[in-house]
Coordinates of C-alpha atoms in Angstrom, one line a residue:
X1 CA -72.1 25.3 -46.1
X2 CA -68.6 24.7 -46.7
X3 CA -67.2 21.2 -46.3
X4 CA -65.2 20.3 -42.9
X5 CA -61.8 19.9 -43.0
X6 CA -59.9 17.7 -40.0
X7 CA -56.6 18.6 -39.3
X8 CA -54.3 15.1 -37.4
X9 CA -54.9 15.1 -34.2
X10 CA -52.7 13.9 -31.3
X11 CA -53.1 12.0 -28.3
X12 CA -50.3 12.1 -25.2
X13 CA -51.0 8.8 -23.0
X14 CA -49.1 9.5 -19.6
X15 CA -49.5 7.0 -16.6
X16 CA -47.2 7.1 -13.6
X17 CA -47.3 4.2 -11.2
X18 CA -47.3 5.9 -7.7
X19 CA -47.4 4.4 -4.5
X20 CA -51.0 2.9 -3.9
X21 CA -51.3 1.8 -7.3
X22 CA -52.2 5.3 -9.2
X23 CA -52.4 6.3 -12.7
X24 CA -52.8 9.6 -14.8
X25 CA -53.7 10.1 -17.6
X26 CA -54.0 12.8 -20.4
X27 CA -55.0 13.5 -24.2
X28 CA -55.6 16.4 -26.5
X29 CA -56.8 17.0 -30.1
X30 CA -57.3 19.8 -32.3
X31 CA -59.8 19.9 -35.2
X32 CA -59.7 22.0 -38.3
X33 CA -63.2 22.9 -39.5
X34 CA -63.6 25.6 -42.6
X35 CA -66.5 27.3 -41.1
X36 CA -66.2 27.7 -37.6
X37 CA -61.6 27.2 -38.0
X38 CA -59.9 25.5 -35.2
X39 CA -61.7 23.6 -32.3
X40 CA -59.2 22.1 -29.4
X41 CA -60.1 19.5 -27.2
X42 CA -58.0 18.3 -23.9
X43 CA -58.7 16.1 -20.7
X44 CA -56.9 14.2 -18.0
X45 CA -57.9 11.5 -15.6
X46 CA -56.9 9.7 -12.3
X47 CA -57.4 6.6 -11.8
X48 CA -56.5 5.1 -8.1
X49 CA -56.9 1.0 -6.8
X50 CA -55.7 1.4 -3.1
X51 CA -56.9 -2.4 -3.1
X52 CA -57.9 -5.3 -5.5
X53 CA -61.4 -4.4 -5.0
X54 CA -61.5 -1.0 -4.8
X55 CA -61.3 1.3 -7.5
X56 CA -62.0 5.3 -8.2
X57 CA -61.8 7.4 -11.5
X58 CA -61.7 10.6 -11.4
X59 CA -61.8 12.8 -15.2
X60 CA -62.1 16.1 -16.4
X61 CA -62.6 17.3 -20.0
X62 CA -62.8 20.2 -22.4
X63 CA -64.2 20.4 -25.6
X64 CA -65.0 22.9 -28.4
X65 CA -67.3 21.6 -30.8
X66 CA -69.3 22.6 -33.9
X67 CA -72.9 22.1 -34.7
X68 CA -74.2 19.5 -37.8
X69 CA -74.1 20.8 -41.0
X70 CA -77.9 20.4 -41.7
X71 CA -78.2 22.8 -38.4
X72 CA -76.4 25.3 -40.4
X73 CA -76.7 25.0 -44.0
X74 CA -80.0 22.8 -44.1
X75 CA -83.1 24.4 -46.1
X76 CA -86.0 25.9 -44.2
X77 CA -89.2 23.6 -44.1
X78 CA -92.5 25.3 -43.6
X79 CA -95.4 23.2 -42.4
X80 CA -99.2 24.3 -42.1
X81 CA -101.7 22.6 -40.0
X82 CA -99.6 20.9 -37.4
X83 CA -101.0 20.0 -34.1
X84 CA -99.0 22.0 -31.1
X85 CA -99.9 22.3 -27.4
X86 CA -99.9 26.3 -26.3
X87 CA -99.0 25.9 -22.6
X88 CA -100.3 29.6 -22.3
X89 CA -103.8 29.2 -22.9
X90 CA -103.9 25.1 -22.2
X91 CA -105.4 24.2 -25.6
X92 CA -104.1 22.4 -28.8
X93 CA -104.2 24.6 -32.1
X94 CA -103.2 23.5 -35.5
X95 CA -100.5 26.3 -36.9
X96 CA -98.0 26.8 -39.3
X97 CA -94.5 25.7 -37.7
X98 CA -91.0 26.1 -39.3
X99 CA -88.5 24.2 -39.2
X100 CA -84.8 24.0 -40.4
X101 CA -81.2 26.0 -39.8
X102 CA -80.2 28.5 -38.5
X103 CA -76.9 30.1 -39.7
X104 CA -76.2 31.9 -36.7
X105 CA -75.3 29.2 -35.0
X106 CA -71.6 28.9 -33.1
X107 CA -69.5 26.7 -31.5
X108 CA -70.2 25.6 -28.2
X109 CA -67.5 25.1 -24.8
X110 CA -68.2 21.8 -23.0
X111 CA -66.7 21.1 -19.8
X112 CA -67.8 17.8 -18.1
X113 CA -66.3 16.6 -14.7
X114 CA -66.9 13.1 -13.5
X115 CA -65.9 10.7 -10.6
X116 CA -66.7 7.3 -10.1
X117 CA -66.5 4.4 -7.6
X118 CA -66.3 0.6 -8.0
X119 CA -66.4 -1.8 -5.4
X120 CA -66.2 -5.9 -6.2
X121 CA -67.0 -7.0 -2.4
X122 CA -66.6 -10.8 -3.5
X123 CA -63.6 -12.2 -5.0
X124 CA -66.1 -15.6 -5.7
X125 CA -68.5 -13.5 -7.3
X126 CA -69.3 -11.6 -10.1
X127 CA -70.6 -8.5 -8.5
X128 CA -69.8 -5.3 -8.9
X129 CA -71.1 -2.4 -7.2
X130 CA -70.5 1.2 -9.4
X131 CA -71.2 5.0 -8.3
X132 CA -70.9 7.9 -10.5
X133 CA -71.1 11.4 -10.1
X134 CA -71.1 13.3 -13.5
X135 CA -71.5 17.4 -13.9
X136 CA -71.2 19.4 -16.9
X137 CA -71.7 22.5 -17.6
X138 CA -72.3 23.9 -22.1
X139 CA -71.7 27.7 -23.0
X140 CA -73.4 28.8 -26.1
X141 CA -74.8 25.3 -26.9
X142 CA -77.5 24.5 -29.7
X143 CA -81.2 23.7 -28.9
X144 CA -84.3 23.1 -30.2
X145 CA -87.6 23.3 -28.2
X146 CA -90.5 21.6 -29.5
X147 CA -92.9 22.8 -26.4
X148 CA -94.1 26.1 -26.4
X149 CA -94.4 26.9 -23.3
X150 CA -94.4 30.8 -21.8
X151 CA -90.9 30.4 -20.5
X152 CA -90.0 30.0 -24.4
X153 CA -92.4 32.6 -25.6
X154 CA -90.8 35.0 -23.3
X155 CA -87.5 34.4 -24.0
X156 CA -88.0 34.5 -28.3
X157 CA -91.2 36.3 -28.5
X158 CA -89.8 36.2 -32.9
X159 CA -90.6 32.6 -32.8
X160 CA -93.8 33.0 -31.9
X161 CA -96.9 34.4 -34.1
X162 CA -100.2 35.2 -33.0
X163 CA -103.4 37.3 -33.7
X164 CA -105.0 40.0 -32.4
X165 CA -107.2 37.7 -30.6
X166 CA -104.3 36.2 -28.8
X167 CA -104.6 33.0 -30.4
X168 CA -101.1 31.3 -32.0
X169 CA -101.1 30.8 -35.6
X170 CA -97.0 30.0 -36.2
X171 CA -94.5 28.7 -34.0
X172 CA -91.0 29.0 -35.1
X173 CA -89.1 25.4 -33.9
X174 CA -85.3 26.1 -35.7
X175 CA -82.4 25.6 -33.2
X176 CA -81.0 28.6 -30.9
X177 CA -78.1 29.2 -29.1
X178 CA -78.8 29.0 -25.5
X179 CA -76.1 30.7 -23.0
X180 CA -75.2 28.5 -20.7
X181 CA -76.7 24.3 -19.7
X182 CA -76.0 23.1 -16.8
X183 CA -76.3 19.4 -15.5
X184 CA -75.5 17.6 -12.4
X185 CA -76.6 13.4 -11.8
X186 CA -75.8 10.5 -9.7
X187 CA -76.1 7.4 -11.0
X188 CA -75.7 4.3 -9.2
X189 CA -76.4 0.2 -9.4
X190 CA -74.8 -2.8 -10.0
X191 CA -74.2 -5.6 -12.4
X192 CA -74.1 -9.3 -11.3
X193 CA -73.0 -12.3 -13.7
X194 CA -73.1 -15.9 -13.2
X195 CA -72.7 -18.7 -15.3
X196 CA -75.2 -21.6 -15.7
X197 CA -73.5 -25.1 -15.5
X198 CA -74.3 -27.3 -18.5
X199 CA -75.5 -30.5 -18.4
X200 CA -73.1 -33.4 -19.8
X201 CA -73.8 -36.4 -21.2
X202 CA -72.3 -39.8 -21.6
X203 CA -72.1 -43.3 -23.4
X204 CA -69.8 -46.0 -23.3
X205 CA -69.7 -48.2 -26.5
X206 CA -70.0 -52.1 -26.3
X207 CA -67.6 -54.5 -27.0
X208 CA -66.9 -54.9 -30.7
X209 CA -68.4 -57.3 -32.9
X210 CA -66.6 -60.4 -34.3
X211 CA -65.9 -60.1 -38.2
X212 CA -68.5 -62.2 -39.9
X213 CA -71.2 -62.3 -36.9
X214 CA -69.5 -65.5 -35.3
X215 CA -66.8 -66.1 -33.1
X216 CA -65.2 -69.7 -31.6
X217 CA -65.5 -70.5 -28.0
X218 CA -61.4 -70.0 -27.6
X219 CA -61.8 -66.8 -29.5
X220 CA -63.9 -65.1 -27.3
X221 CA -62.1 -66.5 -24.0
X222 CA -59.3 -65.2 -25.2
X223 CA -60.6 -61.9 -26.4
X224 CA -62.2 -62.0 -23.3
X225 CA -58.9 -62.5 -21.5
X226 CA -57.1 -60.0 -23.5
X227 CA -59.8 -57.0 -22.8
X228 CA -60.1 -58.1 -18.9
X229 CA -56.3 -57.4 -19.0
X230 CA -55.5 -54.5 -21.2
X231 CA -59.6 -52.9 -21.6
X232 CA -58.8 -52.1 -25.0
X233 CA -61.1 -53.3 -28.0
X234 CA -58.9 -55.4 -31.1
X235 CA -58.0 -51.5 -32.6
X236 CA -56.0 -51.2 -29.3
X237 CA -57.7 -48.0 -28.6
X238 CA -59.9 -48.0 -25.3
X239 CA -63.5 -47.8 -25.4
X240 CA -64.7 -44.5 -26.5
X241 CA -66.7 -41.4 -24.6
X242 CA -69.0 -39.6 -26.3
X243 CA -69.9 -36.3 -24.4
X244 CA -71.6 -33.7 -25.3
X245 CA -71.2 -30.1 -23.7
X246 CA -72.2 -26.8 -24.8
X247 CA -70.9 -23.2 -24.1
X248 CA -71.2 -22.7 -20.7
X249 CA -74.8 -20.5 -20.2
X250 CA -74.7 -16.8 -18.4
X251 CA -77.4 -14.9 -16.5
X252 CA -76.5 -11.3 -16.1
X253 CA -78.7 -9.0 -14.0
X254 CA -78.2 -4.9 -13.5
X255 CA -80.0 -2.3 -11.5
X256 CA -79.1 1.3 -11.7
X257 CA -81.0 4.2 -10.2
X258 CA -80.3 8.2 -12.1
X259 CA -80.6 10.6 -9.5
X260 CA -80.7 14.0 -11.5
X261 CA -79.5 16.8 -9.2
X262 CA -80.2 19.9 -12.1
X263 CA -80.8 20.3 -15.3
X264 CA -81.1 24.2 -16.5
X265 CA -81.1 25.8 -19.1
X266 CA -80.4 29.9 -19.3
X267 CA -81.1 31.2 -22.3
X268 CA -79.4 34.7 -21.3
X269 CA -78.4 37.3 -18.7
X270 CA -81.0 38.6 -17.0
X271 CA -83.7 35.8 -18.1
X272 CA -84.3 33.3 -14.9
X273 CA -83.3 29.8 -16.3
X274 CA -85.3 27.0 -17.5
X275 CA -85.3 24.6 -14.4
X276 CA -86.2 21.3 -15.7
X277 CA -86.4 19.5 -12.5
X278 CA -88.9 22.3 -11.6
X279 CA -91.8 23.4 -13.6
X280 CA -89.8 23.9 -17.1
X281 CA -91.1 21.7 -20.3
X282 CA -88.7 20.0 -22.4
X283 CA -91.6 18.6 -24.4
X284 CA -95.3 17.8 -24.6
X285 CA -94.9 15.5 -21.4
X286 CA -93.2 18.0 -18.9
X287 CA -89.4 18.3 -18.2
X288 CA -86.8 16.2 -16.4
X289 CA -87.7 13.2 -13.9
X290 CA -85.6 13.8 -10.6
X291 CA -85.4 10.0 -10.3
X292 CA -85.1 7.2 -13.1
X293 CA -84.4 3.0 -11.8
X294 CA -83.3 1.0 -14.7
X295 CA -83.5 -2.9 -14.1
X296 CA -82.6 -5.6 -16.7
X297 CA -82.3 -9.2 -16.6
X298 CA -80.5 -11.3 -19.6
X299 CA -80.5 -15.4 -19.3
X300 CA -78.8 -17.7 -22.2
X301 CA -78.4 -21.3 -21.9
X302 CA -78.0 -23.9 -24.6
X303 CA -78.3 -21.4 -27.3
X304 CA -81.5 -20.1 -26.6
X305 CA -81.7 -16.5 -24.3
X306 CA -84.4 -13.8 -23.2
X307 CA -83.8 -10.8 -22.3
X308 CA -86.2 -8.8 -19.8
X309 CA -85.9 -4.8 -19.0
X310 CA -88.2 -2.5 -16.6
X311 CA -87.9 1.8 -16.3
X312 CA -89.5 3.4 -13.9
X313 CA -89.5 7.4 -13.4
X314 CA -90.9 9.8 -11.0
X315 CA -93.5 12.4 -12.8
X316 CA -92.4 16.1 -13.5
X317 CA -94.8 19.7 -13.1
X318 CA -95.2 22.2 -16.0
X319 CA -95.6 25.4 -14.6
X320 CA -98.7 27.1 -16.5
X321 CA -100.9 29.8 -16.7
X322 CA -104.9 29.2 -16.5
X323 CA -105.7 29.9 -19.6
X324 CA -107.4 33.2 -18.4

């Protein structure tokens, strides 16, 4: 493949102070590549505080982009005996699978919308409570599918190679270009921080020795006298504090929960899409969880920290013949 040339790109910064605090936003770049020529990319965004603690964003972008050179211009790799689940008749089989590029390949048209909310409830208090509802939507995007599922084997019956007896001998994994994606989530949670108070220490030093281990009797009543009044040692500075304090300790803690709302996939007009949310695979362990909770905790103190995480996500269906 020829190498990729970038042209300069640009960026316009706009923002415009409205009443209730408003700003708007905008960019735009255009890219130069030698095989797939110029690729323009644009967006603008709102962003609106009616109150201290009360903010919403609101974006929109568009974006032409290429895929990777090894996509492309990579070599074709041919490997015999690999182990792949055929969702048709239910049973592993060990074929000959390809892998690689595909020169065929085109740019792809990404359009992503997204609008999000953020609430800090306590001015005290390190909370924040965040909302965000994201959808995009990819025309003539590149994919690879590593399941072989009957959906797949429909839609590319090339990529699939079997014998007379119906049993699959090659499967055929390079990338395609898929019509259209489409994906819709909301995602909320929030993040809590607090700092951990470190403990402080402290001496004061005694009074100072005498120079050669002995002192007269009118010596020390009148160093005595002299500290009483002033406190200070014979330097003439007062008696020293040693403290010791380190950086002040943090204990963060975050919960989010992904709600996915769809996730398809259509390979073409006239095909039904690939509905990952309802009986498509995206690999060997079924498609898309409609719900995914994220929780992590993260405690340092005194230079010493541990950090804790937890995922949990609902299970998915993989629609499937018999095996008949």
């Amino acid at each position: 493949a020829s190498p990729r040339l970038r042209s300069p790109c640009f960026c316009v910064f706009a923002p415009w102070v409205l009443p209730g605090d408003m700003t708007f936003n905008g960019n735009a770049q255009i890219e130069e590549l030698s095989d797939f020529g110029l690729l323009r990319t644009f967006g603008y965004g709102l962003t609106w505080r009616p109150t201290t603690s009360f903010r919403i964003i609101a974006s929109a972008t568009h974006e032409e982009g290429a895929p990777i050179l090894d996509a492309v211009g990579g070599p074709t790799l041919i490997t015999p005996g690999v182990r792949v689940f055929d969702f048709a008749t239910g049973e592993d089989s060990f074929v000959e699978v390809v892998d690689g590029a595909n020169a065929n390949l085109v740019t792809d048209d990404r359009r992503v919308f997204k609008v999000g909310l953020q609430f800090k409830p306590f001015e005290e208090t390190d909370l924040t409570l965040n909302a965000d509802y994201t959808s995009s939507r990819i025309d003539n995007e590149t994919r690879t599918f590593f399941s072989l599922t009957e959906e797949f084997e429909a839609a590319f019956p090339d990529r699939v190679t079997r014998d007379t007896n119906g049993a699959l001998i090659g499967f055929d994994r390079r990338p395609v270009v898929v019509a259209e994606t489409r994906r819709d989530e909301l995602r909320s949670g929030f993040n809590l921080t607090k700092r951990l108070r470190s403990r402080r220490t402290s001496s004061r030093n005694g009074p100072p020795e005498s120079r050669g281990g002995q002192s007269s009797g009118d010596d020390q009543s009148a160093n005595g006298a002299q500290s009483s009044q002033s406190g200070k040692t014979e330097s003439g500075n007062a008696p020293s504090k040693r403290r010791r304090s380190g950086r002040p300790g943090q204990l963060r803690l975050s919960a989010y929960h992904r709600w996915n709302l769809r996730d398809e996939v259509l390979i073409a007009e006239g095909i039904p899409p690939f509905d990952f949310l309802n009986g498509s695979a995206i690999g060997r362990f079924g498609g898309s969880p409609a719900h995914n909770v994220d929780v992590s905790l993260y405690r340092w103190n005194k230079g010493l920290g541990v950090f804790l995480c937890a995922n949990y996500q609902t299970g998915t269906d993989v629609s499937a013949s018999d095996g008949d």
